[in-house]
Coordinates of C-alpha atoms and ligand atoms in Angstrom, one line a residue:
M1 CA 105.3 25.2 -53.0
T2 CA 107.6 23.1 -50.7
E3 CA 107.6 19.3 -50.8
S4 CA 105.7 19.1 -47.5
Q5 CA 103.1 21.6 -48.7
R6 CA 102.6 19.6 -51.9
L7 CA 102.2 16.4 -49.8
L8 CA 99.7 18.1 -47.5
F9 CA 97.8 19.4 -50.5
A10 CA 97.7 15.9 -52.0
V11 CA 96.5 14.4 -48.7
A12 CA 93.8 17.0 -48.4
L13 CA 92.6 16.4 -52.0
T14 CA 92.5 12.6 -51.4
V15 CA 90.5 13.1 -48.2
I16 CA 88.0 15.4 -50.0
Y17 CA 87.7 12.8 -52.8
V18 CA 87.1 9.9 -50.4
I19 CA 84.4 11.9 -48.5
W20 CA 82.7 12.8 -51.8
V21 CA 82.6 9.1 -52.9
A22 CA 81.3 8.1 -49.5
I23 CA 78.6 10.8 -49.7
L24 CA 77.6 9.5 -53.2
L25 CA 77.4 5.9 -52.1
W26 CA 75.4 6.9 -49.1
R27 CA 73.0 9.0 -51.1
H28 CA 72.5 6.2 -53.6
Y29 CA 72.0 3.3 -51.2
R30 CA 70.5 4.9 -48.1
P31 CA 66.7 4.5 -47.4
K32 CA 65.6 7.6 -49.3
L33 CA 63.1 9.2 -47.0
S34 CA 63.3 9.4 -43.3
K35 CA 60.8 6.8 -41.9
T36 CA 60.2 9.0 -39.0
A37 CA 58.9 11.6 -41.4
I38 CA 56.2 9.3 -42.7
D39 CA 53.1 8.4 -40.7
Q40 CA 49.5 7.7 -41.5
S41 CA 48.7 11.4 -41.9
T42 CA 51.6 12.2 -44.2
F43 CA 50.6 13.7 -47.5
L44 CA 53.3 12.8 -50.0
I45 CA 54.0 15.1 -53.0
A46 CA 56.6 13.6 -55.3
Y47 CA 57.8 15.3 -58.5
A48 CA 59.8 14.3 -61.6
S49 CA 61.0 17.3 -63.5
Q50 CA 63.6 17.9 -66.1
S51 CA 63.7 21.6 -66.4
G52 CA 61.9 22.7 -63.2
N53 CA 58.2 23.2 -64.2
A54 CA 56.9 20.2 -62.4
R55 CA 59.1 20.9 -59.5
A56 CA 57.8 24.5 -59.2
L57 CA 54.2 23.3 -59.4
A58 CA 54.9 20.5 -56.8
E59 CA 56.3 23.2 -54.4
Q60 CA 53.2 25.3 -55.0
Y61 CA 50.9 22.3 -54.1
A62 CA 53.1 21.6 -51.1
N63 CA 52.7 25.2 -49.8
D64 CA 48.9 25.0 -50.4
K65 CA 48.5 21.7 -48.6
A66 CA 50.9 22.5 -45.7
G67 CA 48.1 24.1 -43.6
E68 CA 46.0 20.9 -43.8
Y69 CA 48.5 18.0 -43.6
P70 CA 52.1 17.1 -42.7
V71 CA 53.4 17.3 -46.2
L72 CA 56.5 15.5 -47.5
L73 CA 57.9 16.9 -50.7
T74 CA 60.4 14.8 -52.6
R75 CA 61.9 14.1 -56.0
L76 CA 60.5 10.8 -57.4
S77 CA 64.0 9.4 -57.5
D78 CA 64.3 9.8 -53.8
L79 CA 61.3 7.7 -53.1
S80 CA 61.5 3.9 -52.8
L81 CA 58.7 1.5 -53.3
S82 CA 58.9 0.2 -49.8
E83 CA 58.5 3.7 -48.5
L84 CA 55.5 4.2 -50.7
T85 CA 53.7 1.3 -49.1
H86 CA 53.6 3.3 -45.8
I87 CA 51.9 6.3 -47.5
K88 CA 48.1 6.7 -47.6
R89 CA 47.8 9.9 -49.6
A90 CA 50.0 11.0 -52.5
L91 CA 50.2 13.5 -55.3
F92 CA 52.6 12.9 -58.2
V93 CA 53.5 15.9 -60.3
V94 CA 55.5 14.7 -63.3
S95 CA 56.5 16.0 -66.7
T96 CA 57.3 13.9 -69.8
Y97 CA 60.6 14.1 -71.5
G98 CA 62.4 12.7 -74.6
H99 CA 60.0 10.6 -76.7
G100 CA 57.3 10.1 -74.0
E101 CA 59.9 9.2 -71.3
P102 CA 60.2 10.1 -67.6
P103 CA 62.5 13.0 -66.7
D104 CA 65.9 11.9 -65.4
N105 CA 64.8 12.2 -61.7
G106 CA 61.8 9.9 -62.4
R107 CA 63.6 7.1 -64.2
S108 CA 64.8 4.9 -61.4
F109 CA 61.4 4.9 -59.6
Y110 CA 59.7 4.1 -62.9
R111 CA 62.0 1.3 -63.5
S112 CA 61.4 -0.2 -60.1
L113 CA 57.6 0.1 -60.5
Q114 CA 57.9 -1.8 -63.8
N115 CA 60.4 -4.4 -62.6
P116 CA 58.9 -7.9 -62.7
K117 CA 60.7 -8.6 -59.4
N118 CA 58.2 -6.1 -57.8
A119 CA 55.2 -7.6 -59.4
S120 CA 53.7 -8.6 -56.1
L121 CA 54.0 -5.1 -54.6
S122 CA 50.7 -4.0 -53.1
L123 CA 49.9 -0.3 -52.8
Q124 CA 46.4 -1.0 -51.5
N125 CA 46.7 1.6 -48.7
L126 CA 47.5 4.4 -51.2
T127 CA 45.1 6.9 -52.7
F128 CA 46.9 9.0 -55.3
D129 CA 46.5 11.7 -57.9
V130 CA 48.7 12.4 -60.9
V131 CA 49.2 15.9 -62.4
A132 CA 51.0 15.3 -65.8
L133 CA 52.9 18.2 -67.5
G134 CA 53.5 17.9 -71.2
D135 CA 53.3 19.7 -74.5
S136 CA 50.7 18.7 -77.1
H137 CA 53.2 19.5 -79.9
Y138 CA 54.8 16.2 -78.9
P139 CA 53.3 13.0 -80.2
H140 CA 53.4 11.3 -76.8
F141 CA 51.6 13.9 -74.9
C142 CA 51.9 13.5 -71.1
A143 CA 52.9 9.9 -71.7
F144 CA 54.9 9.4 -68.5
G145 CA 52.1 10.8 -66.4
E146 CA 49.7 8.3 -68.0
Q147 CA 52.1 5.4 -67.5
L148 CA 52.7 6.3 -63.9
Y149 CA 48.9 6.5 -63.3
Q150 CA 48.3 3.1 -64.8
L151 CA 51.2 1.4 -63.0
L152 CA 50.0 2.8 -59.6
E153 CA 46.5 1.4 -60.3
K154 CA 48.0 -1.9 -61.4
H155 CA 49.7 -2.2 -58.0
G156 CA 46.4 -1.8 -56.3
A157 CA 46.5 2.0 -55.4
T158 CA 43.2 3.9 -55.8
A159 CA 43.1 7.0 -58.0
G160 CA 41.5 10.0 -56.2
A161 CA 40.6 11.5 -59.6
A162 CA 41.2 11.2 -63.3
L163 CA 44.6 12.1 -64.6
T164 CA 45.1 15.9 -64.9
R165 CA 47.0 16.9 -68.1
L166 CA 48.6 20.4 -68.3
D167 CA 49.6 21.4 -71.7
H168 CA 52.5 23.8 -72.0
A169 CA 51.4 24.8 -75.6
K170 CA 48.2 26.2 -74.1
G171 CA 50.0 28.0 -71.3
E172 CA 48.5 25.6 -68.8
T173 CA 51.6 25.1 -66.6
G174 CA 50.4 28.1 -64.6
K175 CA 53.2 30.5 -65.1
S176 CA 52.1 33.1 -67.6
A177 CA 50.0 35.1 -65.2
V178 CA 53.1 35.7 -63.1
F179 CA 54.6 37.9 -65.9
F180 CA 51.9 40.4 -65.2
A181 CA 52.4 40.5 -61.5
T182 CA 53.6 43.9 -60.2
G183 CA 57.4 44.2 -59.5
T184 CA 60.4 44.6 -61.7
S185 CA 61.9 41.2 -61.2
N186 CA 59.9 40.0 -64.2
N187 CA 61.1 42.7 -66.6
F188 CA 64.5 42.3 -68.3
I189 CA 65.8 45.3 -70.1
L190 CA 67.9 44.5 -73.2
D191 CA 71.3 46.1 -73.0
N192 CA 73.0 44.6 -76.0
R193 CA 72.5 42.0 -78.8
T194 CA 75.2 40.8 -81.2
Q195 CA 75.2 38.1 -83.8
L196 CA 78.0 35.7 -82.9
N197 CA 78.4 33.6 -86.1
K198 CA 78.8 34.7 -89.7
T199 CA 75.9 33.0 -91.4
S200 CA 72.4 34.1 -92.2
E201 CA 71.2 30.5 -92.5
T202 CA 71.3 29.7 -88.8
P203 CA 72.2 33.0 -87.0
L204 CA 73.2 32.7 -83.3
F205 CA 72.9 35.7 -81.1
E206 CA 74.2 36.7 -77.7
L207 CA 71.9 38.9 -75.7
S208 CA 72.8 40.8 -72.5
F209 CA 70.2 42.1 -70.1
F210 CA 70.7 44.4 -67.1
S211 CA 70.5 42.2 -64.0
D212 CA 70.7 44.4 -61.0
R213 CA 69.7 42.7 -57.8
M214 CA 68.9 39.5 -59.6
S215 CA 70.3 36.2 -58.5
W216 CA 70.5 32.8 -60.1
E217 CA 73.0 29.9 -60.4
A218 CA 74.8 28.5 -63.4
G219 CA 72.4 25.9 -64.9
D220 CA 69.3 28.0 -64.3
I221 CA 66.8 29.0 -67.0
L222 CA 65.1 32.2 -68.1
D223 CA 61.5 31.6 -69.1
I224 CA 60.3 34.4 -71.3
L225 CA 56.8 35.4 -72.4
P226 CA 57.3 36.2 -76.1
A227 CA 55.6 39.2 -77.5
N228 CA 54.0 39.4 -81.0
S229 CA 55.5 41.7 -83.5
E230 CA 53.6 44.9 -84.3
L231 CA 53.1 43.6 -87.8
E232 CA 51.4 40.4 -86.7
V233 CA 49.1 42.4 -84.3
T234 CA 48.1 44.9 -87.0
R235 CA 47.4 42.0 -89.4
W236 CA 45.2 40.2 -86.8
L237 CA 43.3 43.4 -86.1
H238 CA 42.8 44.1 -89.8
N239 CA 41.6 40.5 -90.4
H240 CA 39.1 40.8 -87.6
N241 CA 38.0 44.3 -88.4
I242 CA 38.8 45.6 -84.9
S243 CA 40.2 49.0 -84.2
P244 CA 43.6 49.0 -82.4
D245 CA 42.3 51.6 -80.1
L246 CA 39.2 49.7 -79.0
E247 CA 39.1 50.1 -75.2
F248 CA 37.7 47.5 -72.8
D249 CA 38.2 46.4 -69.1
F250 CA 39.4 42.9 -68.2
E251 CA 39.7 41.8 -64.6
N252 CA 39.6 45.4 -63.4
Q253 CA 42.3 46.6 -65.8
A254 CA 41.8 48.9 -68.8
W255 CA 43.2 47.7 -72.1
T256 CA 43.3 48.8 -75.7
A257 CA 42.9 46.0 -78.3
K258 CA 46.5 46.6 -79.6
R259 CA 48.1 46.4 -76.2
W260 CA 46.1 43.3 -75.2
L261 CA 47.2 41.4 -78.4
T262 CA 50.9 41.9 -77.7
Y263 CA 51.1 38.7 -75.6
R264 CA 48.1 36.7 -76.9
Q265 CA 48.1 33.6 -79.1
L266 CA 47.1 35.1 -82.4
N267 CA 46.6 31.7 -84.1
S268 CA 43.9 30.5 -81.7
P269 CA 40.7 29.4 -83.3
Q270 CA 37.9 32.0 -83.1
T271 CA 34.3 31.3 -82.2
D272 CA 33.0 34.5 -80.6
T273 CA 31.4 37.2 -82.6
S274 CA 31.7 40.3 -80.4
P275 CA 35.1 42.1 -80.8
V276 CA 35.8 42.1 -77.0
A277 CA 34.8 38.4 -76.7
S278 CA 37.1 37.4 -79.6
L279 CA 39.9 39.4 -77.9
T280 CA 39.5 38.0 -74.4
A281 CA 39.1 34.4 -75.7
L282 CA 42.7 34.4 -76.8
P283 CA 45.1 32.7 -74.4
L284 CA 48.4 34.1 -73.4
N285 CA 51.4 33.0 -75.5
A286 CA 53.2 30.0 -74.2
T287 CA 56.5 30.7 -72.5
R288 CA 59.8 29.8 -74.0
S289 CA 62.8 28.7 -72.0
Y290 CA 66.5 29.8 -72.5
T291 CA 69.5 28.6 -70.5
I292 CA 71.2 31.5 -68.8
A293 CA 74.7 31.9 -70.2
S294 CA 76.3 34.0 -67.5
I295 CA 76.6 34.1 -63.7
P296 CA 75.4 37.0 -61.5
E297 CA 79.0 38.0 -60.7
E298 CA 79.2 39.2 -64.4
K299 CA 76.5 41.8 -63.6
Q300 CA 74.6 40.8 -66.8
L301 CA 72.2 38.1 -67.6
K302 CA 73.3 36.7 -70.9
L303 CA 71.4 34.4 -73.3
I304 CA 72.7 32.6 -76.4
V305 CA 69.8 32.2 -78.8
R306 CA 69.5 30.5 -82.2
Q307 CA 67.1 32.3 -84.5
H308 CA 64.5 29.7 -85.5
K309 CA 62.9 29.9 -88.9
L310 CA 59.6 28.2 -89.4
D311 CA 58.5 26.4 -92.6
N312 CA 56.3 29.4 -93.6
G313 CA 59.4 31.6 -93.6
K314 CA 58.4 33.5 -90.4
L315 CA 60.6 33.6 -87.4
G316 CA 59.8 31.4 -84.4
L317 CA 57.8 33.3 -81.8
G318 CA 60.3 33.3 -78.9
S319 CA 63.6 33.3 -80.8
G320 CA 62.2 35.8 -83.3
W321 CA 61.2 38.2 -80.5
L322 CA 64.6 38.0 -78.9
T323 CA 66.8 38.0 -81.9
H324 CA 64.9 40.4 -84.2
Y325 CA 61.9 42.3 -82.9
V326 CA 62.9 43.5 -79.4
T327 CA 65.1 46.5 -79.5
V328 CA 67.9 47.6 -77.1
A329 CA 66.5 49.3 -74.0
E330 CA 63.1 47.6 -74.5
Q331 CA 61.7 45.2 -72.0
V332 CA 61.3 41.4 -72.1
K333 CA 58.9 39.8 -69.8
G334 CA 60.7 36.9 -68.1
K335 CA 61.2 34.8 -65.0
I336 CA 64.3 33.1 -63.7
K337 CA 63.5 29.4 -63.2
P338 CA 65.8 27.5 -60.8
N339 CA 67.0 24.3 -62.4
P340 CA 68.7 22.3 -59.6
A341 CA 69.3 19.3 -61.8
C342 CA 72.0 21.5 -63.5
H343 CA 73.5 23.1 -60.4
I344 CA 76.8 21.2 -60.6
P345 CA 78.4 20.8 -57.2
A346 CA 81.9 22.3 -56.8
L347 CA 84.2 19.3 -56.4
T348 CA 87.8 18.5 -57.1
S349 CA 86.9 15.6 -59.4
P350 CA 87.1 16.4 -63.1
L351 CA 84.3 17.9 -65.1
L352 CA 83.2 17.2 -68.7
L353 CA 81.2 20.0 -70.3
I354 CA 79.6 19.1 -73.6
G355 CA 77.6 21.5 -75.8
A356 CA 76.7 22.2 -79.3
G357 CA 75.1 25.2 -81.0
S358 CA 73.0 27.2 -78.6
G359 CA 74.1 24.8 -75.9
L360 CA 77.1 27.0 -75.6
A361 CA 74.9 29.0 -73.3
G362 CA 75.1 26.4 -70.5
I363 CA 78.8 25.7 -71.1
R364 CA 79.6 29.4 -70.8
A365 CA 77.7 29.7 -67.5
Q366 CA 79.3 26.6 -66.0
L367 CA 82.8 27.6 -67.1
S368 CA 82.3 31.1 -65.6
K369 CA 81.3 29.5 -62.4
F370 CA 84.1 27.0 -62.2
T371 CA 86.9 29.3 -63.2
Q372 CA 86.1 32.1 -60.8
P373 CA 89.3 33.0 -58.9
A374 CA 87.4 33.1 -55.6
L375 CA 86.0 29.6 -55.9
A376 CA 87.7 27.5 -53.2
I377 CA 87.0 24.0 -54.5
K378 CA 87.4 23.6 -58.2
P379 CA 87.4 20.6 -60.6
S380 CA 91.0 19.3 -61.0
R381 CA 90.4 19.3 -64.7
I382 CA 87.8 20.7 -67.1
W383 CA 87.2 19.1 -70.4
L384 CA 85.2 21.1 -72.8
L385 CA 83.7 19.4 -75.8
Y386 CA 82.1 21.9 -78.2
G387 CA 80.3 21.3 -81.5
E388 CA 79.1 23.5 -84.3
R389 CA 78.5 23.3 -88.1
Y390 CA 81.1 25.2 -90.1
P391 CA 84.6 25.9 -88.7
D392 CA 85.0 29.1 -90.7
K393 CA 81.6 30.6 -89.9
D394 CA 80.4 29.1 -86.7
D395 CA 83.4 28.8 -84.4
V396 CA 82.3 31.3 -81.8
L397 CA 83.7 29.6 -78.7
E398 CA 86.6 31.9 -77.8
Q399 CA 84.8 35.2 -78.6
T400 CA 81.8 34.1 -76.4
L401 CA 83.8 33.0 -73.4
D402 CA 85.4 35.6 -71.1
T403 CA 87.4 32.9 -69.5
P404 CA 90.7 32.1 -71.2
I405 CA 90.6 28.5 -72.1
K406 CA 94.3 28.0 -72.9
S407 CA 95.2 26.5 -69.5
S408 CA 96.9 23.4 -68.4
T409 CA 93.7 22.4 -66.5
I410 CA 91.3 22.9 -69.3
R411 CA 91.2 20.6 -72.3
V412 CA 89.2 21.9 -75.3
D413 CA 88.0 19.7 -78.2
K414 CA 86.1 21.5 -81.0
V415 CA 84.3 19.5 -83.7
F416 CA 82.5 20.7 -86.7
S417 CA 79.8 18.6 -88.4
R418 CA 80.3 20.3 -91.8
C419 CA 84.1 20.5 -91.7
P420 CA 85.3 19.4 -95.2
N421 CA 88.3 17.5 -93.9
Q422 CA 87.0 15.9 -90.7
P423 CA 83.3 16.2 -90.2
Q424 CA 82.4 15.2 -86.7
Y425 CA 79.7 15.5 -84.1
V426 CA 80.4 15.8 -80.3
Q427 CA 79.1 12.2 -79.8
D428 CA 81.6 11.0 -82.4
K429 CA 84.4 12.7 -80.5
L430 CA 83.2 11.1 -77.2
V431 CA 83.3 7.6 -78.7
Q432 CA 86.7 8.3 -80.1
S433 CA 87.8 9.4 -76.6
A434 CA 86.1 6.5 -74.8
K435 CA 89.2 5.8 -72.7
D436 CA 89.3 9.4 -71.4
V437 CA 85.5 9.4 -70.7
K438 CA 85.9 6.2 -68.6
A439 CA 88.9 7.6 -66.8
L440 CA 87.0 10.8 -65.9
V441 CA 84.0 8.8 -64.6
D442 CA 86.3 6.4 -62.6
A443 CA 87.8 9.5 -61.0
G444 CA 84.4 10.5 -59.7
G445 CA 83.9 13.1 -62.5
Q446 CA 80.7 14.8 -63.5
I447 CA 79.2 15.3 -67.0
Y448 CA 77.1 18.2 -68.1
V449 CA 75.4 18.4 -71.5
C450 CA 73.6 21.4 -73.0
G451 CA 72.0 21.8 -76.4
S452 CA 69.2 20.4 -78.6
Y453 CA 67.7 17.0 -77.7
E454 CA 67.4 15.7 -81.2
G455 CA 70.7 14.9 -82.7
M456 CA 73.1 16.1 -80.0
G457 CA 71.4 15.2 -76.7
E458 CA 70.3 11.8 -77.9
G459 CA 73.6 11.2 -79.7
V460 CA 75.6 12.0 -76.6
H461 CA 73.4 9.8 -74.4
G462 CA 73.8 6.9 -76.9
A463 CA 77.6 7.4 -76.9
L464 CA 77.7 7.4 -73.1
L465 CA 75.6 4.2 -73.0
A466 CA 78.0 2.6 -75.5
I467 CA 81.1 3.7 -73.6
L468 CA 80.0 3.2 -70.0
G469 CA 77.1 0.7 -70.2
E470 CA 73.5 1.3 -69.1
E471 CA 74.0 0.6 -65.5
K472 CA 76.8 3.1 -65.1
V473 CA 74.9 5.8 -66.9
Q474 CA 71.9 5.2 -64.7
F475 CA 74.1 5.3 -61.7
L476 CA 75.5 8.7 -62.9
I477 CA 71.9 10.0 -63.3
D478 CA 70.8 8.8 -59.9
T479 CA 73.8 10.2 -58.1
Q480 CA 73.5 13.5 -60.0
R481 CA 76.8 13.3 -61.8
Y482 CA 75.2 13.4 -65.3
H483 CA 73.4 16.7 -65.7
R484 CA 71.3 17.2 -68.8
D485 CA 70.0 20.5 -70.1
I486 CA 68.8 19.4 -73.4
Y487 CA 65.8 20.6 -75.3
Ligands
LIG520 C1 65.2 24.0 -70.8 C2 65.3 24.7 -72.2 C3 66.4 25.5 -72.4 C4 66.6 26.1 -73.7 N1 67.7 26.9 -73.9 C5 67.8 27.5 -75.1 C6 69.0 28.3 -75.4 O1 69.8 28.5 -74.5 N2 69.1 28.8 -76.6 C7 68.2 28.6 -77.6 O2 68.4 29.2 -78.7 N3 67.1 27.8 -77.4 C8 66.9 27.3 -76.2 N4 65.8 26.5 -76.0 C9 64.8 26.3 -77.0 C10 63.8 27.5 -77.0 O3 63.0 27.4 -75.8 C11 62.8 27.5 -78.1 O4 62.2 26.2 -78.2 C12 63.4 27.9 -79.4 O5 63.9 29.2 -79.4 C13 62.4 27.9 -80.6 O6 61.3 28.6 -80.1 P1 60.5 29.7 -81.0 O7 59.4 30.3 -80.2 O8 61.5 30.6 -81.7 O9 59.9 28.8 -82.1 P2 58.4 28.3 -82.1 O10 57.4 29.4 -82.5 O11 58.1 27.6 -80.8 O12 58.5 27.2 -83.2 C14 59.3 26.1 -83.1 C15 58.6 24.9 -83.6 O13 57.6 24.6 -82.6 C16 56.4 24.1 -83.3 N5 55.2 24.9 -82.9 C17 55.3 26.1 -82.3 N6 54.0 26.6 -82.1 C18 53.2 25.7 -82.6 C19 51.8 25.6 -82.8 N7 51.0 26.5 -82.3 N8 51.3 24.5 -83.4 C20 52.1 23.5 -83.9 N9 53.5 23.6 -83.8 C21 54.0 24.6 -83.2 C22 56.7 24.2 -84.8 O14 57.0 22.8 -85.1 C23 57.9 25.0 -84.9 O15 58.7 24.6 -86.0 C24 65.6 25.9 -74.7 C25 64.5 25.1 -74.5 C26 64.4 24.5 -73.2 C27 63.2 23.6 -73.0
LIG521 C1 63.5 17.5 -75.1 C2 62.1 17.6 -74.6 C3 61.2 16.5 -74.9 C4 59.9 16.5 -74.5 N1 59.1 15.4 -74.8 C5 57.8 15.5 -74.4 C6 56.9 14.4 -74.8 O1 57.3 13.4 -75.3 N2 55.6 14.5 -74.4 C7 55.1 15.6 -73.8 O2 53.9 15.7 -73.5 N3 55.9 16.7 -73.5 C8 57.2 16.7 -73.8 N4 58.0 17.7 -73.5 C9 57.4 18.9 -72.9 C10 57.6 19.0 -71.4 O3 57.0 17.9 -70.8 C11 57.0 20.3 -70.9 O4 57.7 21.4 -71.5 C12 57.0 20.4 -69.4 O5 56.4 21.6 -69.0 C13 58.4 20.3 -68.8 O6 58.3 20.2 -67.4 P1 59.7 20.1 -66.5 O7 60.4 21.4 -66.6 O8 59.1 19.8 -65.2 O9 60.5 19.0 -67.1 C14 59.3 17.7 -73.9 C15 60.2 18.8 -73.6 C16 61.5 18.7 -74.0 C17 62.4 19.9 -73.8

């Protein structure tokens, strides 16, 4: 490169960076919704969603309502209180995250609604409904939906109906039926499965599925409908004294008892006495989510799955099905779920990818995306912070990534929580590298975190709060520079 080409390149990079910062500031401070879009007849549908369920449901409601009203569909974080005062009819579709908290794209709205400065806000014009998504395995079931409902009432809005709670544990988020729709897009054929680490305590597997004609983006999720093992189905039939070959019709489809039970919740309480009634009373298994670990250009949809063992010694339903029971060339019922919160925009500013354990899935997908030779705009630097337990048995980073990570633009930090010499978690490494984290954020950088919520996700969030302060972290969330896929 000649000196003048280098200068031109530097100028171009600076211009792109200045434009990006301007866009971020505009996005953060602009009036969020177009006032012209709002009039007395507008039906507002606002969602807050961490991993896409509430968003998908809100989109479905928006489609249904579009024939009747001018519908305005928006993320809750894109709605301001003053805009809400102009709305007469609204539906809020919100999930609960963390320990009874709002999802990231609901936090700023929730804070404004609670802020004592807004105590005099009147929403008397507004009639609203809230559909709350949650999971009854969590102690604070649908807590954010409940809080939002109460706060809207406190500000004078009128509830159209009682709060609707949808329980993911009971398959109530409306997705299971889709797995039985005709069409191949919901069937994923297993091509290969390998155990990545060298331990039987916490085995971690990589699975590859054929992915012809499928499209997704790095950050997206595969929801699977787990099947029961043949052993569990046989045991249930034996305990209920029902023949596996018992035939019956359900919603115009012919079934045998054995086939019917493949996707049904076998631990549901039983009340009915007739064999067919006991069978048809069983709800479908609840779906399980897995971060997609590859990009479509790789021609395979990959997952990285931790085999989960329950206290009774059995395998977890979803991870057990994927890592043990399903065999190569067999079908997994699944659906790709877009997760826009983790679609990291391609910018020249630096990118910090943090992941531990099965969170390697998200790291792998993002790294594949950002190191594609054909990608025109790339982060100037990528910093990869990866955590596992034992350095000798669990260090699966290099073998999992197709991308060479020995590069001048990629920094790799590996930490191991059970390393005899230097036990460390990713959050410890972050605190230790506080200066670098600040510099990355000051340079307009983005942060992506993938892995379990407890321990890693919470720890990383705490470390970022300690390093950057609450206001900055909230700013990063609001301006979509802090992307969290934690579960
Ligand atoms: C957005 C997202 C992305 C994810 N990505 C990944 C990934 O890339 N890789 C990965 O390995 N995992 C990922 N997970 C986690 C994954 O979805 C599963 O939670 C995990 O595999 C364990 O599920 P399981 O079915 O094997 O275990 P389960 O059978 O669900 O058991 C897990 C625990 O759930 C509780 N539980 C389950 N059923 C009941 C019940 N009926 N009553 C009471 N308690 C119950 C129990 O406490 C049990 O210990 C992700 C999760 C989310 C939300
Ligand atoms: C890390 C994590 C924390 C969660 N915390 C709660 C909770 O406190 N209360 C609850 O009812 N549901 C909780 N859930 C369940 C989600 O609300 C539920 O899966 C919902 O369908 C997710 O919708 P979303 O994809 O729109 O975020 C949690 C889920 C995850 C992954």
